[in-house]
Short mmCIF file of C-alpha atoms and ligand atoms in Angstrom, two decimals:
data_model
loop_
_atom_site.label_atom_id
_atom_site.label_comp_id
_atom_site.label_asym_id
_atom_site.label_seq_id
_atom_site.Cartn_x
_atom_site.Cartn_y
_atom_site.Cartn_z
CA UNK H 1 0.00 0.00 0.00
CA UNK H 2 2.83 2.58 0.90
CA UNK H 3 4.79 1.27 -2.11
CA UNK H 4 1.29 2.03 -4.33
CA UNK H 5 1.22 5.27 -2.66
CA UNK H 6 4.35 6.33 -3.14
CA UNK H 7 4.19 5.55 -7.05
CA UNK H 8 1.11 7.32 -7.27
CA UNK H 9 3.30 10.74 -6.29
CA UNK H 10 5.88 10.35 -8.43
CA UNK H 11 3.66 9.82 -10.98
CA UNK H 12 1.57 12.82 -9.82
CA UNK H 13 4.93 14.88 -9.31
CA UNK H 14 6.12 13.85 -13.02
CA UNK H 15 2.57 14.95 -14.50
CA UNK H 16 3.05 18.88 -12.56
CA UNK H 17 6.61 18.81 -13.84
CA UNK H 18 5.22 19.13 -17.79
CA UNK H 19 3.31 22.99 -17.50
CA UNK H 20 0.96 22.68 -20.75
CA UNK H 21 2.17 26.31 -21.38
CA UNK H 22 0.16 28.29 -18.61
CA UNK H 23 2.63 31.20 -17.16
CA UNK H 24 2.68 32.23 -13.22
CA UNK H 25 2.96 35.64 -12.64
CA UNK H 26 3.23 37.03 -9.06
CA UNK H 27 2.71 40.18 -7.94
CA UNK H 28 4.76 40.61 -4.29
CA UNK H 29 5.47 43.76 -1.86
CA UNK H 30 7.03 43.91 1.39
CA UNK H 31 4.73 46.41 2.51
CA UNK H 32 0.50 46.46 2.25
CA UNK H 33 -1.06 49.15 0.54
CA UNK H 34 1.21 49.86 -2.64
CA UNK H 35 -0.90 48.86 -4.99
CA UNK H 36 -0.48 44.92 -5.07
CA UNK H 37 -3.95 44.48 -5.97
CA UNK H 38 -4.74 47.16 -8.49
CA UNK H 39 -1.78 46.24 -10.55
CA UNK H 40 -2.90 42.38 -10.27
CA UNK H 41 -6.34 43.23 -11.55
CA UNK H 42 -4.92 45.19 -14.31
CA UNK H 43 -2.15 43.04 -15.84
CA UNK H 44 -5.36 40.70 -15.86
CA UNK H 45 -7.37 42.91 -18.15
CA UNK H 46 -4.66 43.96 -19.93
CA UNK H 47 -3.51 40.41 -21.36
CA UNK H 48 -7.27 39.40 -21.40
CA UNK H 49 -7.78 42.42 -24.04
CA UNK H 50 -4.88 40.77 -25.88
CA UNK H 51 -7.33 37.47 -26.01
CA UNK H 52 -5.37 35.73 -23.35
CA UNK H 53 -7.22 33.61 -21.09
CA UNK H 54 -6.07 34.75 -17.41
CA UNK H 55 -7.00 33.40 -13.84
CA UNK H 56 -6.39 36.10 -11.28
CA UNK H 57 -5.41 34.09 -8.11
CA UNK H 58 -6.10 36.81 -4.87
CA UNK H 59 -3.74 34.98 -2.13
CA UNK H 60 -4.15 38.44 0.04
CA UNK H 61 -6.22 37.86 3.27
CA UNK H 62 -6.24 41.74 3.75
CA UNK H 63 -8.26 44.32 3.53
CA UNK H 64 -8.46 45.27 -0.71
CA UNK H 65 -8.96 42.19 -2.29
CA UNK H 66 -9.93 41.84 -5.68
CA UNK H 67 -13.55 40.94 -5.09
CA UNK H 68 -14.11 44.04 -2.47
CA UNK H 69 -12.64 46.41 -6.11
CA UNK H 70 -14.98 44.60 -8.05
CA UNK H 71 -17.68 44.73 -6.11
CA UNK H 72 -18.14 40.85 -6.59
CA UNK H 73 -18.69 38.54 -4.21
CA UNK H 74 -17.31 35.03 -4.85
CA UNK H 75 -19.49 32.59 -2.73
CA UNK H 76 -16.76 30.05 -2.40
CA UNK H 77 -13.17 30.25 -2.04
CA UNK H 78 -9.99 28.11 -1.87
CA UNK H 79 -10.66 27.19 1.55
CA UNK H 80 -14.00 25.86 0.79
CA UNK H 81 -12.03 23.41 -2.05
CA UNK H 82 -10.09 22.22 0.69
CA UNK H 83 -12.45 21.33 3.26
CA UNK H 84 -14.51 19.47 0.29
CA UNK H 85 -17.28 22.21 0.31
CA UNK H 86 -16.83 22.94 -3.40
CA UNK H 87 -15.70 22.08 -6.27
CA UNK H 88 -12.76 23.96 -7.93
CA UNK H 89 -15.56 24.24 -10.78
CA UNK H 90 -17.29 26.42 -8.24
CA UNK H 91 -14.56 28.79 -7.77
CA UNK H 92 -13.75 31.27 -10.50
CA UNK H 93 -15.90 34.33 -10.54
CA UNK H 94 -16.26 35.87 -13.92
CA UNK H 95 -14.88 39.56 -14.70
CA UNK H 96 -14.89 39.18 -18.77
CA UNK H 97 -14.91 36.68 -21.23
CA UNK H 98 -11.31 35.94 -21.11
CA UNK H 99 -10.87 36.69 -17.14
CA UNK H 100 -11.87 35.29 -13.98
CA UNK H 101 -10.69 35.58 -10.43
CA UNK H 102 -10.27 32.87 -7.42
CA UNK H 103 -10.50 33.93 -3.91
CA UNK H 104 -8.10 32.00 -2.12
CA UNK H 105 -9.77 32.63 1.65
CA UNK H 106 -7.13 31.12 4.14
CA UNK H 107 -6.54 28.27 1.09
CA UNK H 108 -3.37 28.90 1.28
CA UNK H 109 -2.22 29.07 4.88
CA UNK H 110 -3.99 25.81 5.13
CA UNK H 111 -2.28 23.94 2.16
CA UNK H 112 0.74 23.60 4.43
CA UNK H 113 -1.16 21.74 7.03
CA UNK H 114 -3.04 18.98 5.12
CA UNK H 115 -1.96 15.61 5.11
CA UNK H 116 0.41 14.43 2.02
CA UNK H 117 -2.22 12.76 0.19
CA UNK H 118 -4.82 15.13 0.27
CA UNK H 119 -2.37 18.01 -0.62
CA UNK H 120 -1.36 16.21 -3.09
CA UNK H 121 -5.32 15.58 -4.66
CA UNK H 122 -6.03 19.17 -4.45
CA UNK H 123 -2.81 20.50 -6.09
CA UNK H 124 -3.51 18.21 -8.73
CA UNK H 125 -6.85 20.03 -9.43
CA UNK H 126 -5.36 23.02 -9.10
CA UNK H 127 -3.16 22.33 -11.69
CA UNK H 128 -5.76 20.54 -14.22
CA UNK H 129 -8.13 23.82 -13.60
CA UNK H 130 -5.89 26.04 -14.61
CA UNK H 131 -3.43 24.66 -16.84
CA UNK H 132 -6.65 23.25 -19.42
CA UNK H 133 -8.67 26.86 -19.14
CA UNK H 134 -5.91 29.61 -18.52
CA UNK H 135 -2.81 31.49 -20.47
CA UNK H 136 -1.82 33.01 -17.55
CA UNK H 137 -2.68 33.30 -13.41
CA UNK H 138 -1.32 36.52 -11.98
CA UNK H 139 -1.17 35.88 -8.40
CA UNK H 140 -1.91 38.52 -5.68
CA UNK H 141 0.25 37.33 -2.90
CA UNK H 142 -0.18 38.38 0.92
CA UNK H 143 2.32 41.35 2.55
CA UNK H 144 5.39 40.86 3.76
CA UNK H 145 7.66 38.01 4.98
CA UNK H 146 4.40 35.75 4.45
CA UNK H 147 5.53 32.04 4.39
CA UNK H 148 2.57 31.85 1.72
CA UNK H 149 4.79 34.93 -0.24
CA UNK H 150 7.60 33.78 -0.23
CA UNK H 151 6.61 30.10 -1.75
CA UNK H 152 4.26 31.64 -4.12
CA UNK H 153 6.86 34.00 -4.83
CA UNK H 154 9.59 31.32 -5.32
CA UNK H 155 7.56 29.27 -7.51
CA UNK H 156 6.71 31.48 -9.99
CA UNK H 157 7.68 32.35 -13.85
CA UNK H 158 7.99 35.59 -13.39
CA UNK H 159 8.24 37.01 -9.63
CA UNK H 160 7.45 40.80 -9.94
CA UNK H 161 8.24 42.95 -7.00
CA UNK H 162 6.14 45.62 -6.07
CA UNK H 163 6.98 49.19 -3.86
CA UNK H 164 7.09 52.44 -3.59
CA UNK H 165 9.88 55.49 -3.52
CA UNK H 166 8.42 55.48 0.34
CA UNK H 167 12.07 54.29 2.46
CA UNK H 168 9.71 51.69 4.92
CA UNK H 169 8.34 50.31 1.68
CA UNK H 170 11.59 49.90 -0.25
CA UNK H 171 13.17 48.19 3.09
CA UNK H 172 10.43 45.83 2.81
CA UNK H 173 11.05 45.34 -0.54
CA UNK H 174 14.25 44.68 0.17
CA UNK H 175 13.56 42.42 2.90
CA UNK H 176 11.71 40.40 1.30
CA UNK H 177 14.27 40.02 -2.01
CA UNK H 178 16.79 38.73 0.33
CA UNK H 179 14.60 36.02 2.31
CA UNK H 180 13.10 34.84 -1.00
CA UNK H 181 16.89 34.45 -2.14
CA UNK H 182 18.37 33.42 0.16
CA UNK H 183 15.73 30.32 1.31
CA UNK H 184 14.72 29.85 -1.67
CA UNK H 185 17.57 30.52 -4.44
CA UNK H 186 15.32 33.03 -6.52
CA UNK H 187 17.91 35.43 -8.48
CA UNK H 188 15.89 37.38 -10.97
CA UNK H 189 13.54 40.13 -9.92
CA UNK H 190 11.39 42.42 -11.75
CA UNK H 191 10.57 45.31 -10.05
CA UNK H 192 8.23 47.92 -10.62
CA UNK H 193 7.71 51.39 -8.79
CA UNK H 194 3.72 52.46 -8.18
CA UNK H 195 3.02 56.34 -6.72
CA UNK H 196 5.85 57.91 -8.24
CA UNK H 197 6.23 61.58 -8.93
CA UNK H 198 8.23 60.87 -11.72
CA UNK H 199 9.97 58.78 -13.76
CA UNK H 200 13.18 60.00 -12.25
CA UNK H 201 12.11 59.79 -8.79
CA UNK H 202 11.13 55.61 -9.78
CA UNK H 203 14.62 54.91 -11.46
CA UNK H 204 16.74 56.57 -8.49
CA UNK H 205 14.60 54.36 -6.16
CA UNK H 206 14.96 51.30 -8.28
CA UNK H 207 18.26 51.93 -8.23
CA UNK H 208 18.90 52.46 -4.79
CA UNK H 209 17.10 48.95 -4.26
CA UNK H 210 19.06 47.66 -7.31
CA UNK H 211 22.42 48.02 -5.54
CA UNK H 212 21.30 46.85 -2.06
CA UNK H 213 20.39 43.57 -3.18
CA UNK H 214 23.74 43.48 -4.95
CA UNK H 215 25.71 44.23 -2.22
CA UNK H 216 23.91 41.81 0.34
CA UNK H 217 22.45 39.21 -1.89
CA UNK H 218 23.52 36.99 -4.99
CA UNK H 219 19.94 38.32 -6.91
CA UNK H 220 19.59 41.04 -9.46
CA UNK H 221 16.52 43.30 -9.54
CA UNK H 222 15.21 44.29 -13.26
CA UNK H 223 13.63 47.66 -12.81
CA UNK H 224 10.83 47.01 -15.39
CA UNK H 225 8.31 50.33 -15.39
CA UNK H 226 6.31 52.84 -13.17
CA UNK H 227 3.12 54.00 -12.60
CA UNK H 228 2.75 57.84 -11.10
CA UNK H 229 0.40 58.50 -8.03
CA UNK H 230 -2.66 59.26 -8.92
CA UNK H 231 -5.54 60.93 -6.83
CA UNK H 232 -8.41 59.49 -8.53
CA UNK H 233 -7.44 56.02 -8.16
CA UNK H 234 -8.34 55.95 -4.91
CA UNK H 235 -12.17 57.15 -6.19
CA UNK H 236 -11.91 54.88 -8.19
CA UNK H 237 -11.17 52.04 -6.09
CA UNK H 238 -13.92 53.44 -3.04
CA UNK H 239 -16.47 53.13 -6.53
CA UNK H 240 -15.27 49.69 -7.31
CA UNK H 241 -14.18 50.53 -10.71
CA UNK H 242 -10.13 49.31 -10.39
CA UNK H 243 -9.39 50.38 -14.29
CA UNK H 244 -8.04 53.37 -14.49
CA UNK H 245 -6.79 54.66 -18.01
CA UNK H 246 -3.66 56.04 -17.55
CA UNK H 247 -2.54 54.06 -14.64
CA UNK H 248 -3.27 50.65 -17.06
CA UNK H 249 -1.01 52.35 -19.85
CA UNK H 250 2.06 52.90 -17.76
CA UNK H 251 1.72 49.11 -16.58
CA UNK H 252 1.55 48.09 -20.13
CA UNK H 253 4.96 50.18 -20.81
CA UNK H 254 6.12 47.88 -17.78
CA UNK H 255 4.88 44.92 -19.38
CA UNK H 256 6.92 45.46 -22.47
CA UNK H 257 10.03 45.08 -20.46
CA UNK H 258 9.23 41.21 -19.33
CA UNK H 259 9.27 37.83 -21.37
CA UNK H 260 5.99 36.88 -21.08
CA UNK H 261 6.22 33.84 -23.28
CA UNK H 262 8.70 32.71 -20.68
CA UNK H 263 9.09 29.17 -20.07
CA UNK H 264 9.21 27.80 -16.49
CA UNK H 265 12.01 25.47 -16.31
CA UNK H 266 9.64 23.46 -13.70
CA UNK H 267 6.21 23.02 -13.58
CA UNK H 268 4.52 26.21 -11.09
CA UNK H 269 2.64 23.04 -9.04
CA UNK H 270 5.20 20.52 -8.78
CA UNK H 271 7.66 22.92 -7.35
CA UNK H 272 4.61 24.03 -4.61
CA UNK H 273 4.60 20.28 -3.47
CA UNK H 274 8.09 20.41 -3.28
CA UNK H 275 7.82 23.43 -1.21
CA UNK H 276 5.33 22.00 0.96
CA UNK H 277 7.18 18.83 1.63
CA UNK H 278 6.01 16.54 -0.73
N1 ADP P 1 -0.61 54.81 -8.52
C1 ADP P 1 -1.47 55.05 -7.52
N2 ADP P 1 -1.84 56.30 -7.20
C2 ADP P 1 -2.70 56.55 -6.19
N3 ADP P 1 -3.26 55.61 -5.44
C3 ADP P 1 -2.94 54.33 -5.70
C4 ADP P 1 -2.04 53.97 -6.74
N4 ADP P 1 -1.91 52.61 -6.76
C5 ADP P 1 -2.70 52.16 -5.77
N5 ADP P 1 -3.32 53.17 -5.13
C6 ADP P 1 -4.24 53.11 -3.99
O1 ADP P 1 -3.55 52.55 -2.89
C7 ADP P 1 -4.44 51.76 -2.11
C8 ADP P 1 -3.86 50.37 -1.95
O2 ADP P 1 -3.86 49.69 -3.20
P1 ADP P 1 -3.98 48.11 -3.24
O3 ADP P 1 -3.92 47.69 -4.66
O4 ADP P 1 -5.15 47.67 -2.44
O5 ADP P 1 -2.63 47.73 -2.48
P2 ADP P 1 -2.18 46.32 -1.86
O6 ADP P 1 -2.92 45.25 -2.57
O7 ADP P 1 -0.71 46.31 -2.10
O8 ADP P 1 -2.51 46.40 -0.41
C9 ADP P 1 -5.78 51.78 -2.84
O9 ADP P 1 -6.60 52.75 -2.25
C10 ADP P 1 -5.39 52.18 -4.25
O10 ADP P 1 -6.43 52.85 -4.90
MG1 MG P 2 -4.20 43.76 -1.78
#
């Protein structure tokens, strides 16, 4: 029986190895509040306009998720999945055509704590869900030196890093850079600066956090784009309306700057069972 079981996985672990082609983006700060969620939401419409088929994944517990700047309420979330309340079928909540959105609840905190083999059963439908219906999941990852961040973080294609010029923000930044590289071996960053007063004011920052994590850790930081401070966006967030013209065209600009075809050398899931000790 434990030899059976034991096949089973490394069957299982072989399958999540082979990504049919979906790409992991995730969207990480050190600090709450700089705009994790808004620029989540809008790399989502902005590769759904391009026809992409995207799966925004909201890991963040806090207090601006992506439902709350919809103004959607999913009825189920990850959590439910993993208590066997729902189906993942019962999950996604639809923004357009081409984009939907998962609330991940406390999912993710309790992923860590399940037993091996149902970890392993839900990752697996994870996996199915969205590598047969998506091009892309952006996930919104929780603040800070989250042990959630830093695996989502870790195990992603493309690990952007969010802050702004603020010095408590860019510490955090920082901080987190250095834990995901040095636990996890992460060396390439791409960083973007939200709230800037100018494009000069973003490059000296990204700069300034360029050559700390040069001097105290082995990664590299890519400074990718900005996106200025705007008043209105916070309007527009208060009337649920998290699209904001100007703000989505400097994040395309950003967008320009990163490989999006990228290839994961590993498969996004196999490497979370790793992570989680399977
Ligand atoms: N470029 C910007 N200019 C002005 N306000 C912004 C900008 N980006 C985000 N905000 C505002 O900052 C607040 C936090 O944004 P949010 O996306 O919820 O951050 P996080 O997910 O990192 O906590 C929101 O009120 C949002 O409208
Ligand atoms: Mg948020």
């Amino acid at each position: 029986m434990k030899m059976k079981l034991d096949q089973q996985l490394n069957l299982l672990k072989h399958m999540l190895g082979k990504s049919k082609g979906t790409r992991y983006i995730s969207v990480s700060s050190g600090k709450g509040g700089v705009g994790k969620t808004l620029v989540s939401i809008n790399i989502g419409e902005i590769l759904s306009e391009r026809g992409k088929r995207v799966l925004i994944f909201d890991g963040d517990l806090g207090l601006s998720n992506v439902h709350l700047m919809y103004g959607i309420a999913p009825t189920k979330d990850l959590s439910d999945l993993i208590k066997g309340f729902a189906t993942i079928e019962e999950l996604p909540v639809k923004v357009n055509e081409h984009l939907y959105f998962i609330s991940g609840g406390s999912g993710f905190q309790e992923l860590a704590d399940l037993p091996k083999e149902r970890l392993t059963t839900i990752v697996q439908k994870l996996y199915e869900y969205a590598e047969d219906n998506f091009d892309y999941v952006v996930i919104d990852t929780p603040p800070g030196i989250h042990r959630t961040t830093v695996m989502l973080t870790s195990c992603a294609d493309i690990p952007i890093i969010l802050t702004t010029p603020e010095p408590t923000a860019l510490m955090d930044a920082y901080a987190l850079i250095k834990v995901i590289n040095r636990e996890e071996g992460v060396e390439n960053f791409y960083v973007i600066i939200n709230k800037a007063d100018s494009y000069a004011e973003a490059k000296a920052v990204a700069e300034s956090l360029s050559l700390m994590v040069m001097k105290y850790t082995n990664a590299r930081v890519n400074f990718i784009g900005f996106m200025h401070y705007r008043k209105n966006l916070i309007r527009n967030v208060v009337d649920q309306k998290p699209v904001d013209k100007n703000f989505k065209e400097e994040l395309r600009e950003a967008l320009i700057n990163l490989d999006l075809e990228v290839n994961g050398k590993e498969g996004f899931w196999s490497k979370i069972l790793k992570k989680l000790g399977v």
